[in-house]
mmCIF file of C-alpha atoms in Angstrom:
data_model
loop_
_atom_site.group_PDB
_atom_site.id
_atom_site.type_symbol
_atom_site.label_atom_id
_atom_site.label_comp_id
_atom_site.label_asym_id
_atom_site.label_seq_id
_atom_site.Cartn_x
_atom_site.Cartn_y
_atom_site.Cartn_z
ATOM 1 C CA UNK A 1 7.392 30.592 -60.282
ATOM 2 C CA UNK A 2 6.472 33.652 -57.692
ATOM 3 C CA UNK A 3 9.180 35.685 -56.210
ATOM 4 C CA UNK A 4 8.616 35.751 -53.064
ATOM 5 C CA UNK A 5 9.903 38.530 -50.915
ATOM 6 C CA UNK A 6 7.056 39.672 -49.082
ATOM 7 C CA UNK A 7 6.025 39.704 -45.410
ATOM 8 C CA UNK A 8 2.708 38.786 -44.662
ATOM 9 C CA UNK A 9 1.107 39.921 -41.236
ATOM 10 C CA UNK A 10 -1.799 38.867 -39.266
ATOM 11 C CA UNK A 11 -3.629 40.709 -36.813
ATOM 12 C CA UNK A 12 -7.053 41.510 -35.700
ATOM 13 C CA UNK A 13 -8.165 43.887 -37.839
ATOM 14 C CA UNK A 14 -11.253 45.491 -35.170
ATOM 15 C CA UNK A 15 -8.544 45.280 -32.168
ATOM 16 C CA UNK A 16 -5.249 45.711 -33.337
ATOM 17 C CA UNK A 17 -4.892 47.758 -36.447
ATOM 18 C CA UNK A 18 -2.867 50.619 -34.541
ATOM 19 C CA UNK A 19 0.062 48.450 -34.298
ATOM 20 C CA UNK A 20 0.011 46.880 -37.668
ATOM 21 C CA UNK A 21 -0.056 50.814 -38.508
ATOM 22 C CA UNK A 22 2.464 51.600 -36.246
ATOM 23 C CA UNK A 23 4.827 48.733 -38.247
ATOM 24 C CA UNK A 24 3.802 50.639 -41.721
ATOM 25 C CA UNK A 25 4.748 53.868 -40.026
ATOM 26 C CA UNK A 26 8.519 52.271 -38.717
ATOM 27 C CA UNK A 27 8.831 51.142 -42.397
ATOM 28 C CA UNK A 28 8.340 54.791 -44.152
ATOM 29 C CA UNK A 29 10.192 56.708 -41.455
ATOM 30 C CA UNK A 30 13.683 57.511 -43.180
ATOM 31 C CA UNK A 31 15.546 57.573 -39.757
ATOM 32 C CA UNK A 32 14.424 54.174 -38.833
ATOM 33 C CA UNK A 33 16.234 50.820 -40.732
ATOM 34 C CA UNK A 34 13.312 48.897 -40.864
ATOM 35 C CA UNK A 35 11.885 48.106 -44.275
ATOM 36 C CA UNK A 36 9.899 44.874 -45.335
ATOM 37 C CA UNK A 37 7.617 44.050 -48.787
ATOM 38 C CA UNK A 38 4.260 44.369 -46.881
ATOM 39 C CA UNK A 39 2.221 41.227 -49.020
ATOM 40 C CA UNK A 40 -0.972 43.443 -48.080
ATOM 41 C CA UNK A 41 0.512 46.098 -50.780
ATOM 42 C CA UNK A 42 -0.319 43.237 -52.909
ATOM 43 C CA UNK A 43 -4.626 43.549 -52.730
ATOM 44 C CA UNK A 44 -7.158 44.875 -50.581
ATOM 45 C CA UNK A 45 -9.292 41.629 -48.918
ATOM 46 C CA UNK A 46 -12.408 43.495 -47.267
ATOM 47 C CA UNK A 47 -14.757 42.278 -44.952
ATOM 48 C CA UNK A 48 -17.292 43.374 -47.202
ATOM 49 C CA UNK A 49 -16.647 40.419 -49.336
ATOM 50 C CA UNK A 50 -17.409 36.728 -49.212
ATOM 51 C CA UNK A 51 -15.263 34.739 -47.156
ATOM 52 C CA UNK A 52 -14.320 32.554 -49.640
ATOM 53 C CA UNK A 53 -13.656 35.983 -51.965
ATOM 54 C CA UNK A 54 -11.052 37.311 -49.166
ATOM 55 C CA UNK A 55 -9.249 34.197 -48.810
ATOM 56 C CA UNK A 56 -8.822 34.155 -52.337
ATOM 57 C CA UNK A 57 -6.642 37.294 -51.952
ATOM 58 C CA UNK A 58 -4.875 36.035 -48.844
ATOM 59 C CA UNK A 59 -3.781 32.921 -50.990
ATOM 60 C CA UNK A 60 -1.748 35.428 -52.895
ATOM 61 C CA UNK A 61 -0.476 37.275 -50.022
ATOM 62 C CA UNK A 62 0.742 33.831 -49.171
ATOM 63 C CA UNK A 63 1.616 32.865 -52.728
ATOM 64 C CA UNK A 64 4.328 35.748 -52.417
ATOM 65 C CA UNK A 65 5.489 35.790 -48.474
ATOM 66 C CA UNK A 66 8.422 34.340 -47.270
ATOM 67 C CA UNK A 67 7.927 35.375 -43.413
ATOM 68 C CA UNK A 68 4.960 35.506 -41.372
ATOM 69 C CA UNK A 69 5.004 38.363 -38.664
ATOM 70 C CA UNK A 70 1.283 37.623 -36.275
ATOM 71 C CA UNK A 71 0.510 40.741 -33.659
ATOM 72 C CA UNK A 72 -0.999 38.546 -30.411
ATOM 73 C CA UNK A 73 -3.364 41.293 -28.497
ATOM 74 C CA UNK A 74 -5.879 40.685 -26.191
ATOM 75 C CA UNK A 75 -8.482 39.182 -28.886
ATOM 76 C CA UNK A 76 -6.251 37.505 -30.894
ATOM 77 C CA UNK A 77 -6.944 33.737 -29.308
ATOM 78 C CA UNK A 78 -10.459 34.384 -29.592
ATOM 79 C CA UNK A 79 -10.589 35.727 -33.366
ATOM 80 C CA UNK A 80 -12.764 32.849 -35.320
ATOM 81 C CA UNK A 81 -12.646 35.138 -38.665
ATOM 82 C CA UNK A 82 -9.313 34.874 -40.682
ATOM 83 C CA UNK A 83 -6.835 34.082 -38.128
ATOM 84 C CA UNK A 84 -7.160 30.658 -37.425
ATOM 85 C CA UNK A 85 -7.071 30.210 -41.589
ATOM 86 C CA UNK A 86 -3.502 32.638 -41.586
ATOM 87 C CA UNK A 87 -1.503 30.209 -39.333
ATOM 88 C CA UNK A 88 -2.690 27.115 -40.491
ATOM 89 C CA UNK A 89 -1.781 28.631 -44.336
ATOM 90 C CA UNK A 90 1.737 29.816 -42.656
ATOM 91 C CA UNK A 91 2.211 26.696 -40.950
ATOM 92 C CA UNK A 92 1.043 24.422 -44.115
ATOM 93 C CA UNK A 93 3.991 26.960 -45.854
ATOM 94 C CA UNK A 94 6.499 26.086 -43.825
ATOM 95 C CA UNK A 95 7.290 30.066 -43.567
ATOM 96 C CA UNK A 96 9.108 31.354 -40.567
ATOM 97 C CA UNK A 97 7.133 32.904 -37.779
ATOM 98 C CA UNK A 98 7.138 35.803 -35.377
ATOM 99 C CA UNK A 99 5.163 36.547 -32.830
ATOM 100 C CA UNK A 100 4.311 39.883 -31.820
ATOM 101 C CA UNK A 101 3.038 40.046 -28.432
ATOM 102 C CA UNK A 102 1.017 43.806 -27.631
ATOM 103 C CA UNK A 103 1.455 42.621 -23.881
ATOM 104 C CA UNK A 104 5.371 42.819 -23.635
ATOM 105 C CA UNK A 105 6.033 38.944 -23.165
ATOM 106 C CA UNK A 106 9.071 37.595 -24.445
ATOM 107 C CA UNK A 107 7.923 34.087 -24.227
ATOM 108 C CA UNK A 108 4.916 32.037 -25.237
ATOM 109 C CA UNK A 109 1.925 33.409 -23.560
ATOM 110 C CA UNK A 110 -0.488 30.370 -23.517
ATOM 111 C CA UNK A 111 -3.482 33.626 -22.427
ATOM 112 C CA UNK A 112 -3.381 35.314 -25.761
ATOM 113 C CA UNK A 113 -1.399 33.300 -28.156
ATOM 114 C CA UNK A 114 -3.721 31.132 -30.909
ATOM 115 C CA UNK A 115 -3.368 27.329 -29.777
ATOM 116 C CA UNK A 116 -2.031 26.449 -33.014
ATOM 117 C CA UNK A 117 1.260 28.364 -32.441
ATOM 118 C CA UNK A 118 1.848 26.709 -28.842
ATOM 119 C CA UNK A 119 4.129 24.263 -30.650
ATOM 120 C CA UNK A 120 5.045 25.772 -33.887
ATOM 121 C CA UNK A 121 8.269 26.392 -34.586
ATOM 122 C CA UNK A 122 8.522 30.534 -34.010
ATOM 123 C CA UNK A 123 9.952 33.079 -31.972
ATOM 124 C CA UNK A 124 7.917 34.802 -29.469
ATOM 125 C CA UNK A 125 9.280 38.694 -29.165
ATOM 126 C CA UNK A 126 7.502 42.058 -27.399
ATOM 127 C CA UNK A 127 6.428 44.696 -29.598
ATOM 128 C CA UNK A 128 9.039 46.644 -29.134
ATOM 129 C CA UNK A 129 11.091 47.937 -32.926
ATOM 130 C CA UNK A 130 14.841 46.616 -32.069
ATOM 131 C CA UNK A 131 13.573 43.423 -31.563
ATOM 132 C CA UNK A 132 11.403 43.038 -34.331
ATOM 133 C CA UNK A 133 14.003 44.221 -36.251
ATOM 134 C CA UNK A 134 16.417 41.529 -35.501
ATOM 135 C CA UNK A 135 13.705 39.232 -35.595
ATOM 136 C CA UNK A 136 12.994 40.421 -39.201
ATOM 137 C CA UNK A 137 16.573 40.260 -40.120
ATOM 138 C CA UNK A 138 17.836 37.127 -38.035
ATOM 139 C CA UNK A 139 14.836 34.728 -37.129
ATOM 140 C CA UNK A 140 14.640 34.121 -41.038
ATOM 141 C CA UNK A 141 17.713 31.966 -41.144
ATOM 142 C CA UNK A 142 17.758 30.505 -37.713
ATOM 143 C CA UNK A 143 14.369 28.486 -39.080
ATOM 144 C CA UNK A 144 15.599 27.191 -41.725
ATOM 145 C CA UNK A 145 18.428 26.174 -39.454
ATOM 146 C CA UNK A 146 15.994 24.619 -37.051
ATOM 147 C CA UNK A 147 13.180 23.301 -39.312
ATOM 148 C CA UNK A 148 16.088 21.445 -41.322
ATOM 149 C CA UNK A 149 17.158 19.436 -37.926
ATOM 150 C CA UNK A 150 13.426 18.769 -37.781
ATOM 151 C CA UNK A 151 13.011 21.015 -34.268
ATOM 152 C CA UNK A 152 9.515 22.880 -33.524
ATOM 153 C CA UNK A 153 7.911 24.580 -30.416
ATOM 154 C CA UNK A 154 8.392 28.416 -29.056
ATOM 155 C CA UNK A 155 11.828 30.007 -29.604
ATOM 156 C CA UNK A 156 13.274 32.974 -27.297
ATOM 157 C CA UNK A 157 15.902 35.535 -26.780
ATOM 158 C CA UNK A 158 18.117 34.956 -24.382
ATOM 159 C CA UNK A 159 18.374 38.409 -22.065
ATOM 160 C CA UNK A 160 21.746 39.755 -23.967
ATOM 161 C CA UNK A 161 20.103 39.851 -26.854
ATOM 162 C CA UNK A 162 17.087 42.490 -25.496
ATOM 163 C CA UNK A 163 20.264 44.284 -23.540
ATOM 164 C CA UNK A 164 22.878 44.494 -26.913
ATOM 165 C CA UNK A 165 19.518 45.904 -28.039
ATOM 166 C CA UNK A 166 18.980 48.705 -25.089
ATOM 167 C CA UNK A 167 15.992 46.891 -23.961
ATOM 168 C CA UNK A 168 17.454 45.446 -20.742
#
């Protein structure tokens, strides 16, 4: 049996690799508590490769993950490469899901968010570090709460949460 203590995230790698930097960069920084088993530590999937060849090493990504972080920029609802695959391999998992939105939204945005996640069961933050954070430590449990009582579509926090948080 895998261990499986790693968080896989999905982003589009042309568009939106700054930000899945900037999440490696929160993680190293010794002043800030934010620290995660990246599953990409795991293997490198190129684009070099067959297709069939990198989703071989994003099946043990998966294999490994027990969250499933997705950065939503501009492209992201567009992106026909691996992106579609990710969800539908996260959803299939039944691993909890955050949504990272580049745009600030703290709710579903229907303009940039893949189709497939319009329902899901997920919670739909700003990238913004406190609440990814919270996400990272709280959202975890809270799914297993609400996949248990057999509940799906978008999840929020309420405005207290971004102001306990100093994000008004």
């Amino acid at each position: 049996m895998v261990y499986k203590n790693k968080t896989y995230i999905a982003f589009d790698g042309d568009s939106d690799m700054e930000y899945y930097r900037t999440l490696q960069m929160w993680k190293k920084n010794s002043k800030i508590d934010f620290d995660f088993y990246d599953a990409h530590d795991l293997n490198t999937a190129r684009d070099t490769s067959l297709t069939e060849s990198i989703k071989n090493q994003l099946r043990e990504r998966f294999e490994n993950s027990k969250l499933f972080m997705i950065i939503v920029g501009e492209k992201t609802k567009s992106n026909r490469k691996f992106i579609p695959w990710e969800i539908e391999q996260a959803l299939e998992r039944k691993l909890p899901i955050i949504v990272i939105y580049l745009n600030n939204s703290r709710y579903l945005d229907k303009t940039v968010c893949p189709s497939s996640l319009h329902q899901a069961l997920a919670i739909h933050i700003p990238f913004k570090l406190a609440i990814i954070q919270h996400a990272y430590k709280y959202w975890p449990s809270s799914h297993e709460k609400y996949q248990k009582e057999g509940k799906s579509g978008p999840y929020y926090y309420v405005a207290e949460t971004y102001e306990q948080l100093g994000l008004g």
